[in-house]
Tab-separated table of C-alpha atoms and ligand atoms in Angstrom:
chain	number	residue	atom	x	y	z
A	1	MET	CA	136.365	15.045	170.324
A	2	MET	CA	133.943	12.246	169.490
A	3	GLU	CA	134.303	8.901	167.857
A	4	GLY	CA	131.960	7.639	165.174
A	5	ILE	CA	131.635	5.538	162.055
A	6	VAL	CA	131.314	6.850	158.496
A	7	VAL	CA	128.024	5.527	157.149
A	8	LYS	CA	127.825	7.460	153.877
A	9	ALA	CA	129.945	9.715	151.709
A	10	TYR	CA	128.181	12.066	149.387
A	11	GLY	CA	128.853	15.385	147.679
A	12	GLY	CA	132.124	15.925	149.502
A	13	PHE	CA	130.579	15.311	152.921
A	14	TYR	CA	131.047	12.361	155.212
A	15	TYR	CA	128.106	11.314	157.334
A	16	VAL	CA	129.325	10.015	160.662
A	17	LEU	CA	127.155	8.097	163.086
A	18	ALA	CA	128.120	8.765	166.717
A	19	GLY	CA	125.681	7.278	169.184
A	20	GLU	CA	122.263	7.929	167.702
A	21	THR	CA	123.236	11.113	165.877
A	22	GLU	CA	124.453	11.475	162.329
A	23	TRP	CA	126.931	14.315	161.776
A	24	GLU	CA	127.530	15.925	158.409
A	25	CYS	CA	131.279	16.275	158.331
A	26	SER	CA	133.896	17.809	156.143
A	27	LEU	CA	137.479	16.615	156.287
A	28	ARG	CA	140.236	18.495	158.073
A	29	GLY	CA	142.415	20.105	155.400
A	30	ARG	CA	145.424	17.895	155.846
A	31	PHE	CA	143.538	14.854	154.485
A	32	ARG	CA	143.744	16.417	151.060
A	33	HIS	CA	147.506	16.695	151.273
A	34	GLU	CA	148.068	13.252	152.716
A	35	LYS	CA	145.814	11.727	150.045
A	36	GLN	CA	144.355	9.487	152.700
A	37	GLN	CA	141.066	8.127	151.453
A	38	VAL	CA	138.201	7.998	153.880
A	39	LEU	CA	135.934	5.016	153.315
A	40	VAL	CA	132.442	4.180	154.419
A	41	GLY	CA	132.943	2.031	157.515
A	42	ASP	CA	135.943	4.005	158.716
A	43	ARG	CA	136.014	4.790	162.412
A	44	VAL	CA	136.914	8.420	162.837
A	45	GLU	CA	137.422	11.152	165.418
A	46	LEU	CA	135.407	14.270	164.821
A	47	THR	CA	134.986	17.721	166.280
A	48	PRO	CA	131.352	18.796	166.491
A	49	ARG	CA	130.504	22.219	165.111
A	50	HIS	CA	127.227	24.151	165.090
A	51	GLY	CA	124.065	22.103	164.609
A	52	ARG	CA	124.930	18.654	163.330
A	53	ALA	CA	127.959	19.729	161.366
A	54	GLY	CA	131.408	18.449	162.229
A	55	VAL	CA	134.969	17.991	161.074
A	56	VAL	CA	136.716	14.639	160.693
A	57	GLU	CA	140.080	14.962	162.413
A	58	LYS	CA	141.483	11.489	162.213
A	59	VAL	CA	140.814	8.064	160.718
A	60	LEU	CA	141.439	5.250	163.192
A	61	PRO	CA	143.347	2.120	162.069
A	62	ARG	CA	141.330	-0.270	159.895
A	63	THR	CA	140.854	-3.981	160.418
A	64	ASN	CA	140.239	-4.431	156.681
A	65	ALA	CA	139.126	-2.584	153.568
A	66	LEU	CA	137.117	-4.202	150.792
A	67	VAL	CA	137.309	-3.037	147.207
A	68	ARG	CA	133.905	-4.159	145.984
A	69	PRO	CA	131.956	-2.661	147.667
A	70	PRO	CA	134.450	-0.082	149.016
A	71	VAL	CA	133.900	-0.432	152.762
A	72	ALA	CA	136.278	-0.585	155.726
A	73	ASN	CA	136.104	-2.494	159.011
A	74	VAL	CA	133.653	-5.167	157.927
A	75	ASP	CA	133.104	-7.656	160.771
A	76	GLN	CA	131.300	-10.359	158.901
A	77	ALA	CA	130.181	-11.415	155.459
A	78	VAL	CA	126.844	-13.065	154.931
A	79	MET	CA	127.742	-15.409	152.095
A	80	VAL	CA	124.540	-16.166	150.310
A	81	PHE	CA	124.020	-19.251	148.169
A	82	ALA	CA	120.783	-20.621	146.818
A	83	LEU	CA	119.721	-24.164	147.634
A	84	ARG	CA	118.383	-24.283	144.070
A	85	GLU	CA	118.348	-21.988	141.048
A	86	PRO	CA	121.328	-21.765	140.960
A	87	GLU	CA	122.369	-24.910	142.832
A	88	PRO	CA	125.302	-24.339	145.226
A	89	ASN	CA	128.720	-25.685	144.357
A	90	PRO	CA	130.912	-26.717	147.293
A	91	GLY	CA	134.110	-25.590	145.581
A	92	LEU	CA	132.662	-22.119	145.136
A	93	VAL	CA	131.424	-21.985	148.737
A	94	ASP	CA	134.915	-22.949	149.895
A	95	ARG	CA	136.487	-20.218	147.740
A	96	PHE	CA	134.206	-17.615	149.303
A	97	LEU	CA	135.102	-18.897	152.765
A	98	ILE	CA	138.806	-18.548	152.004
A	99	ALA	CA	138.306	-15.018	150.654
A	100	ALA	CA	136.565	-14.051	153.906
A	101	SER	CA	139.316	-15.579	155.997
A	102	VAL	CA	142.039	-13.825	153.984
A	103	ASN	CA	140.269	-10.496	154.628
A	104	HIS	CA	139.821	-11.230	158.346
A	105	ILE	CA	136.065	-11.259	157.949
A	106	GLU	CA	133.956	-13.774	159.778
A	107	PRO	CA	131.714	-15.729	157.406
A	108	ILE	CA	128.071	-16.534	157.931
A	109	LEU	CA	126.796	-19.023	155.393
A	110	CYS	CA	123.265	-18.262	154.322
A	111	PHE	CA	121.528	-20.870	152.181
A	112	ASN	CA	118.594	-19.070	150.638
A	113	LYS	CA	115.553	-20.277	148.665
A	114	SER	CA	114.700	-22.878	151.293
A	115	ASP	CA	111.247	-22.955	149.702
A	116	LEU	CA	112.900	-24.731	146.756
A	117	GLY	CA	115.442	-26.550	148.925
A	118	GLY	CA	114.804	-30.265	149.312
A	119	ASP	CA	117.765	-32.525	150.006
A	120	THR	CA	120.438	-29.996	149.151
A	121	GLN	CA	119.754	-28.295	152.473
A	122	LEU	CA	120.723	-31.358	154.520
A	123	GLU	CA	123.821	-31.933	152.452
A	124	PHE	CA	125.126	-28.391	152.872
A	125	VAL	CA	124.204	-28.008	156.514
A	126	ALA	CA	126.040	-31.281	157.176
A	127	ARG	CA	129.082	-30.107	155.252
A	128	TYR	CA	129.426	-26.737	156.989
A	129	GLY	CA	127.225	-26.670	160.095
A	130	HIS	CA	129.938	-27.834	162.519
A	131	LEU	CA	132.548	-25.443	161.082
A	132	PHE	CA	130.734	-22.158	160.445
A	133	ARG	CA	127.591	-20.334	161.371
A	134	VAL	CA	124.967	-21.582	158.908
A	135	LEU	CA	121.543	-20.076	158.288
A	136	VAL	CA	118.792	-21.316	156.008
A	137	THR	CA	116.442	-18.653	154.670
A	138	SER	CA	113.777	-17.928	152.140
A	139	ALA	CA	113.422	-14.315	151.080
A	140	LYS	CA	110.190	-15.440	149.463
A	141	THR	CA	108.420	-16.972	152.476
A	142	GLY	CA	110.322	-15.099	155.207
A	143	ASP	CA	111.683	-18.355	156.602
A	144	GLY	CA	114.828	-17.751	158.706
A	145	LEU	CA	114.799	-13.965	158.345
A	146	ASN	CA	114.543	-13.396	162.103
A	147	GLU	CA	117.615	-15.549	162.688
A	148	LEU	CA	119.393	-13.578	159.992
A	149	LEU	CA	118.451	-10.264	161.641
A	150	GLN	CA	119.734	-11.581	164.946
A	151	ALA	CA	123.030	-12.585	163.357
A	152	LEU	CA	123.457	-9.017	162.103
A	153	GLN	CA	123.046	-7.375	165.505
A	154	ASN	CA	125.981	-5.329	166.809
A	155	ARG	CA	128.126	-6.050	163.782
A	156	VAL	CA	129.040	-4.455	160.469
A	157	SER	CA	128.002	-6.909	157.769
A	158	VAL	CA	128.247	-7.200	154.022
A	159	PHE	CA	126.317	-9.566	151.777
A	160	ALA	CA	128.225	-11.498	149.138
A	161	GLY	CA	127.655	-14.493	146.910
A	162	PRO	CA	127.073	-15.525	143.303
A	163	SER	CA	124.454	-13.691	141.277
A	164	GLY	CA	120.880	-14.888	141.247
A	165	VAL	CA	120.974	-16.373	144.753
A	166	GLY	CA	118.771	-13.681	146.300
A	167	LYS	CA	121.181	-11.195	147.905
A	168	SER	CA	119.235	-8.156	146.705
A	169	THR	CA	115.901	-9.704	147.626
A	170	LEU	CA	117.187	-10.461	151.134
A	171	LEU	CA	118.573	-6.958	151.611
A	172	ASN	CA	115.281	-5.453	150.428
A	173	ALA	CA	113.448	-7.634	152.944
A	174	LEU	CA	115.737	-6.612	155.816
A	175	ILE	CA	116.120	-2.898	155.151
A	176	PRO	CA	112.889	-0.898	155.236
A	177	GLY	CA	112.642	1.333	152.194
A	178	LEU	CA	115.502	-0.242	150.237
A	179	ARG	CA	114.641	-1.076	146.635
A	180	LEU	CA	117.553	-2.883	145.030
A	181	LYS	CA	116.857	-4.329	141.601
A	182	THR	CA	116.158	-8.034	141.700
A	183	GLY	CA	115.613	-10.660	139.070
A	184	THR	CA	117.581	-12.475	136.434
A	185	ILE	CA	120.962	-11.214	135.375
A	186	SER	CA	119.627	-10.113	131.996
A	187	ASP	CA	116.803	-8.188	133.703
A	188	LYS	CA	119.325	-6.367	135.829
A	189	THR	CA	121.571	-5.617	132.860
A	190	LYS	CA	118.639	-4.268	130.886
A	191	ARG	CA	117.708	-2.001	133.720
A	192	GLY	CA	121.195	-0.546	133.819
A	193	LYS	CA	123.655	-2.565	135.805
A	194	HIS	CA	126.279	0.130	135.498
A	195	THR	CA	124.464	2.900	137.285
A	196	THR	CA	126.839	3.540	140.161
A	197	ARG	CA	125.261	3.442	143.554
A	198	HIS	CA	126.695	5.138	146.570
A	199	VAL	CA	127.574	2.579	149.167
A	200	GLU	CA	125.885	3.189	152.460
A	201	LEU	CA	125.872	1.557	155.862
A	202	ILE	CA	122.298	1.188	157.062
A	203	SER	CA	121.325	0.853	160.733
A	204	LEU	CA	118.933	-2.032	161.080
A	205	PRO	CA	115.891	-1.544	163.328
A	206	ALA	CA	117.038	-4.481	165.470
A	207	GLY	CA	120.595	-3.146	165.637
A	208	GLY	CA	123.714	-3.623	163.575
A	209	LEU	CA	124.959	-1.979	160.400
A	210	VAL	CA	124.702	-3.553	156.990
A	211	VAL	CA	126.229	-2.495	153.680
A	212	ASP	CA	123.307	-1.720	151.366
A	213	THR	CA	125.078	-2.996	148.241
A	214	PRO	CA	125.868	-6.687	147.756
A	215	GLY	CA	129.547	-7.508	147.431
A	216	PHE	CA	131.635	-9.575	145.046
A	217	SER	CA	129.664	-12.197	143.187
A	218	SER	CA	132.467	-14.236	141.654
A	219	LEU	CA	136.023	-14.707	142.657
A	220	ASP	CA	139.256	-16.540	142.106
A	221	LEU	CA	141.186	-18.255	144.809
A	222	PRO	CA	143.343	-15.480	146.307
A	223	ASP	CA	147.044	-15.995	145.723
A	224	MET	CA	149.001	-17.039	148.782
A	225	LYS	CA	151.929	-19.157	149.906
A	226	LEU	CA	151.250	-22.904	149.746
A	227	GLU	CA	151.815	-23.268	153.470
A	228	ASP	CA	149.229	-20.576	154.243
A	229	LEU	CA	146.307	-22.372	152.614
A	230	ALA	CA	145.676	-24.754	155.532
A	231	GLY	CA	145.185	-21.774	157.862
A	232	HIS	CA	141.994	-20.925	155.983
A	233	PHE	CA	140.417	-24.318	156.647
A	234	PRO	CA	139.556	-24.204	160.373
A	235	GLU	CA	139.373	-27.990	160.745
A	236	ILE	CA	142.856	-28.347	159.224
A	237	ALA	CA	144.309	-25.286	160.964
A	238	GLN	CA	143.416	-26.716	164.338
A	239	LEU	CA	145.830	-29.617	163.762
A	240	GLN	CA	148.704	-27.273	163.040
A	241	GLY	CA	151.961	-28.535	164.498
A	242	GLU	CA	150.760	-32.117	164.876
A	243	CYS	CA	152.201	-33.498	161.645
A	244	TYR	CA	155.556	-35.271	161.629
A	245	PHE	CA	157.152	-32.704	159.328
A	246	THR	CA	157.135	-29.005	160.081
A	247	GLY	CA	155.810	-27.293	156.984
A	248	CYS	CA	153.734	-30.364	156.108
A	249	LEU	CA	151.345	-29.483	153.270
A	250	HIS	CA	149.118	-32.449	154.193
A	251	ASP	CA	149.516	-33.957	150.757
A	252	GLN	CA	151.961	-36.851	150.268
A	253	GLU	CA	154.004	-36.396	153.443
A	254	PRO	CA	154.258	-39.344	155.860
A	255	GLY	CA	153.024	-38.921	159.429
A	256	CYS	CA	150.422	-36.331	158.459
A	257	ALA	CA	147.910	-35.640	161.234
A	258	VAL	CA	145.421	-34.187	158.759
A	259	LYS	CA	145.323	-37.308	156.600
A	260	LYS	CA	144.890	-39.375	159.769
A	261	ALA	CA	141.943	-37.194	160.769
A	262	VAL	CA	140.416	-37.653	157.317
A	263	ASP	CA	140.805	-41.442	157.555
A	264	ALA	CA	139.254	-41.389	161.025
A	265	GLY	CA	136.292	-39.367	159.730
A	266	ALA	CA	137.076	-36.337	161.929
A	267	ILE	CA	137.682	-34.183	158.841
A	268	GLN	CA	135.321	-34.483	155.902
A	269	GLN	CA	136.865	-36.117	152.895
A	270	SER	CA	135.196	-33.672	150.485
A	271	ARG	CA	136.625	-30.633	152.288
A	272	TYR	CA	140.064	-32.250	152.341
A	273	LEU	CA	139.866	-33.023	148.613
A	274	GLN	CA	138.891	-29.401	148.002
A	275	TYR	CA	141.933	-28.321	150.015
A	276	LEU	CA	144.156	-30.512	147.800
A	277	GLU	CA	142.554	-29.090	144.666
A	278	PHE	CA	143.271	-25.522	145.804
A	279	LEU	CA	146.797	-26.545	146.763
A	280	ASN	CA	147.333	-27.825	143.225
A	281	ASP	CA	145.861	-24.625	141.766
A	282	LEU	CA	148.378	-22.611	143.751
A	283	LYS	CA	151.227	-24.906	142.635
A	284	GLU	CA	150.146	-24.598	138.990
A	285	ARG	CA	150.285	-20.812	139.225
A	286	ARG	CA	153.887	-21.031	140.332
A	287	ARG	CA	154.863	-23.000	137.229
A	288	TYR	CA	154.126	-20.204	134.785
B	1	GDP	P1	121.085	-11.530	143.552
B	1	GDP	O1	121.642	-11.529	142.156
B	1	GDP	O2	121.850	-12.448	144.436
B	1	GDP	O3	120.943	-10.162	144.133
B	1	GDP	O4	119.631	-12.193	143.429
B	1	GDP	P2	118.186	-11.488	143.406
B	1	GDP	O5	117.844	-10.950	144.737
B	1	GDP	O6	118.119	-10.551	142.258
B	1	GDP	O7	117.247	-12.750	143.148
B	1	GDP	C1	117.336	-13.539	141.976
B	1	GDP	C2	115.995	-14.217	141.736
B	1	GDP	O8	115.713	-15.152	142.785
B	1	GDP	C3	114.831	-13.242	141.720
B	1	GDP	O9	113.941	-13.632	140.706
B	1	GDP	C4	114.200	-13.415	143.091
B	1	GDP	O10	112.819	-13.130	143.085
B	1	GDP	C5	114.454	-14.870	143.367
B	1	GDP	N1	114.529	-15.184	144.820
B	1	GDP	C6	115.230	-14.508	145.757
B	1	GDP	N2	115.089	-15.092	146.966
B	1	GDP	C7	114.272	-16.164	146.773
B	1	GDP	C8	113.757	-17.193	147.655
B	1	GDP	O11	114.027	-17.238	148.853
B	1	GDP	N3	112.969	-18.149	147.084
B	1	GDP	C9	112.670	-18.151	145.738
B	1	GDP	N4	111.895	-19.128	145.284
B	1	GDP	N5	113.137	-17.198	144.905
B	1	GDP	C10	113.921	-16.217	145.403
B	2	ZN	ZN1	150.143	-32.805	157.468
């Protein structure tokens, strides 16, 4: 028995990468009865057959499973925003960061279009640089692409972010032979946005696997309990247990360690205000 990772599913076969070899596998019969879906990204046990054929015997437990694109066991999400055209919006960046955290995916913030950047770059690096891994790239000039390739090594990564920020252009630059459609939204629609692509995990020349289809481009704040929100802000989560009240929501409560940290400048005011805004969103949802 061997262990491998499903990199592609096509025509009823599952292509499993084990070491350097890709095996064309069918599924052991009982999968059909159990209705267990096998996803790209799944880690599986397989029995080799003749040539490079094999049979998937078992799917190992998943760390996560995304819906769009449908991929399992994603280690990290490269969350792409443009420094200009379209200008990044901190509230949106924070929503993406929370979505990653909820899915147990490590975020890498990638601010693209550095060739157009200007002052926005400093502002966003200052806001996030001490909290998350931040990269600045230009798919146009190639600026920062080596750092991006390095960040992808030994991990399974997916690209996500709003539309028009350069996700497809970046993926095309990183993956030899890939030709995702790029351009304005209307260009992409004209050229047939709805043609379904098969999701595939591509091995990068420098190592690491990347999902060849960009992920979610817009999203709502995921629903959660009010007291869980703070856990998705690392700078707030690290003060857990230090407030006077257990279950402190860091809002109006006296003796709040988070508010003290904001006043002392240890937590950025703008991130804290964003936290409060999300907290209110979650409260509003509970009223209807
Ligand atoms: P996606 O919707 O996130 O996949 O964005 P695309 O990759 O389709 O890119 C949207 C537009 O931005 C296209 O016209 C690209 O040529 C352009 N673009 C992508 N990356 C860069 C960059 O680094 N600099 C500049 N100036 N334009 C870029
Ligand atoms: Zn508190």
